[in-house]
Amino acid sequence: MRNIVRVDGKERFVPSIETIRFELEGRLRDVEESIGKTHLSIRWEPMSKVARVGACITNYTWEPRMQVLERLVQFQQAHADDFALDFDIVPLNAVQDEEFAEA
């Protein structure tokens, strides 16, 4: 599900929210049991070529956070020539809490 176009004889990855989500969900699949329920919030800014990702996880302890961090950094490195990645890892239950949303 990668969008590839040819520019100046070279293949270039053209990101979209859907392709970014698809790839990140695939990268997190092997740690689903450890991190618990996951929600990815993704915003793509095509003019500045920046993907902003919020990874919300149920099991917000050290090891699961590190597993998500490792996969996000690998994703960032794999696409360093395509776009910049800005990301946060936050607890899913805090995002669902109305008091957190108001802060």
XYZ file of N, CA and C in Angstrom, residues 10-67:
174
model
N 13.736 8.797 -10.555
C 13.870 8.110 -9.267
C 12.488 7.845 -8.694
N 12.358 6.710 -8.011
C 11.096 6.412 -7.340
C 11.043 7.154 -6.014
N 9.923 7.810 -5.770
C 9.721 8.560 -4.527
C 8.454 8.078 -3.840
N 8.530 7.973 -2.535
C 7.370 7.614 -1.727
C 6.528 8.868 -1.514
N 5.239 8.785 -1.803
C 4.324 9.903 -1.582
C 3.397 9.515 -0.433
N 3.637 10.060 0.743
C 2.854 9.658 1.908
C 1.439 10.225 1.893
N 0.582 9.536 2.596
C -0.767 10.007 2.896
C -1.081 9.487 4.294
N -2.126 9.987 4.882
C -2.508 9.505 6.216
C -2.730 8.001 6.182
N -3.367 7.520 5.118
C -3.676 6.093 5.011
C -2.409 5.242 4.914
N -1.444 5.673 4.092
C -0.225 4.868 3.942
C 0.619 4.899 5.213
N 0.658 6.047 5.872
C 1.404 6.152 7.130
C 0.757 5.258 8.188
N -0.570 5.324 8.306
C -1.289 4.488 9.281
C -1.055 3.004 8.992
N -1.178 2.609 7.719
C -1.006 1.216 7.325
C 0.379 0.704 7.727
N 1.405 1.487 7.435
C 2.763 1.045 7.758
C 3.009 1.021 9.266
N 2.546 2.035 9.981
C 2.753 2.051 11.436
C 1.998 0.927 12.130
N 0.766 0.667 11.705
C 0.018 -0.448 12.301
C 0.748 -1.762 12.067
N 1.339 -1.924 10.898
C 2.118 -3.127 10.616
C 3.348 -3.234 11.499
N 4.010 -2.112 11.731
C 5.209 -2.113 12.573
C 4.881 -2.399 14.038
N 3.676 -2.057 14.469
C 3.284 -2.274 15.869
C 2.625 -3.627 16.099
N 2.314 -4.330 15.038
C 1.556 -5.583 15.153
C 2.243 -6.608 16.053
N 3.562 -6.720 15.984
C 4.258 -7.749 16.766
C 4.312 -7.444 18.266
N 3.959 -6.227 18.665
C 3.972 -5.883 20.095
C 2.568 -5.568 20.625
N 1.542 -5.909 19.863
C 0.161 -5.625 20.280
C -0.161 -6.200 21.649
N 0.272 -7.419 21.891
C -0.031 -8.070 23.167
C 0.589 -7.300 24.329
N 1.774 -6.772 24.134
C 2.482 -6.045 25.180
C 1.911 -4.641 25.404
N 1.589 -3.933 24.322
C 1.164 -2.535 24.457
C -0.334 -2.377 24.684
N -1.100 -3.430 24.412
C -2.550 -3.359 24.604
C -3.232 -2.608 23.472
N -4.428 -2.149 23.758
C -5.206 -1.421 22.751
C -4.435 -0.178 22.315
N -4.473 0.093 21.020
C -3.696 1.193 20.456
C -4.576 2.072 19.583
N -4.325 3.358 19.638
C -4.967 4.294 18.712
C -3.873 5.191 18.150
N -3.836 5.328 16.830
C -2.876 6.214 16.185
C -3.601 7.449 15.674
N -3.144 8.594 16.090
C -3.649 9.863 15.580
C -2.588 10.384 14.618
N -2.971 10.586 13.358
C -1.985 10.956 12.338
C -2.436 12.213 11.613
N -1.516 13.145 11.479
C -1.760 14.340 10.674
C -0.611 14.468 9.683
N -0.944 14.670 8.418
C 0.058 14.803 7.363
C 0.029 16.234 6.858
N 1.185 16.877 6.850
C 1.312 18.239 6.349
C 2.131 18.195 5.065
N 1.464 18.134 3.898
C 2.174 17.929 2.637
C 3.114 19.065 2.244
N 2.778 20.299 2.556
C 3.644 21.419 2.160
C 4.989 21.368 2.882
N 4.965 21.071 4.158
C 6.212 21.014 4.928
C 6.789 19.604 5.004
N 6.053 18.622 4.467
C 6.465 17.213 4.495
C 6.765 16.746 5.922
N 5.775 16.951 6.785
C 5.887 16.533 8.179
C 4.694 15.644 8.519
N 4.990 14.493 9.085
C 3.947 13.609 9.607
C 3.962 13.747 11.122
N 2.804 14.019 11.690
C 2.680 14.137 13.141
C 1.852 12.957 13.634
N 2.446 12.181 14.527
C 1.817 10.941 14.982
C 1.681 10.953 16.499
N 0.493 10.641 16.958
C 0.251 10.417 18.375
C -0.067 8.943 18.551
N 0.773 8.236 19.264
C 0.545 6.815 19.524
C -0.009 6.687 20.936
N -1.268 6.307 21.031
C -1.933 6.142 22.325
C -1.974 4.650 22.641
N -1.446 4.261 23.803
C -1.388 2.842 24.153
C -2.007 2.609 25.530
N -2.623 1.448 25.694
C -3.275 1.103 26.960
C -2.252 0.820 28.051
N -1.259 -0.005 27.749
C -0.256 -0.401 28.741
C 0.889 0.604 28.706
N 0.723 1.689 29.443
C 1.677 2.795 29.410
C 2.732 2.629 30.506
N 3.481 1.526 30.410
C 4.600 1.300 31.322
C 5.886 1.380 30.503
N 7.018 1.301 31.187
C 8.295 1.549 30.531
C 8.543 0.665 29.309
N 8.461 -0.637 29.460
C 8.812 -1.558 28.367
C 7.919 -1.374 27.134
N 6.600 -1.341 27.288
C 5.761 -1.116 26.102
C 6.027 0.234 25.427
N 6.271 1.274 26.225
C 6.589 2.586 25.628
C 7.877 2.507 24.823
N 8.871 1.799 25.345
C 10.137 1.653 24.620
C 9.942 0.860 23.331
N 9.078 -0.142 23.351
C 8.803 -0.921 22.141
C 8.179 -0.031 21.066
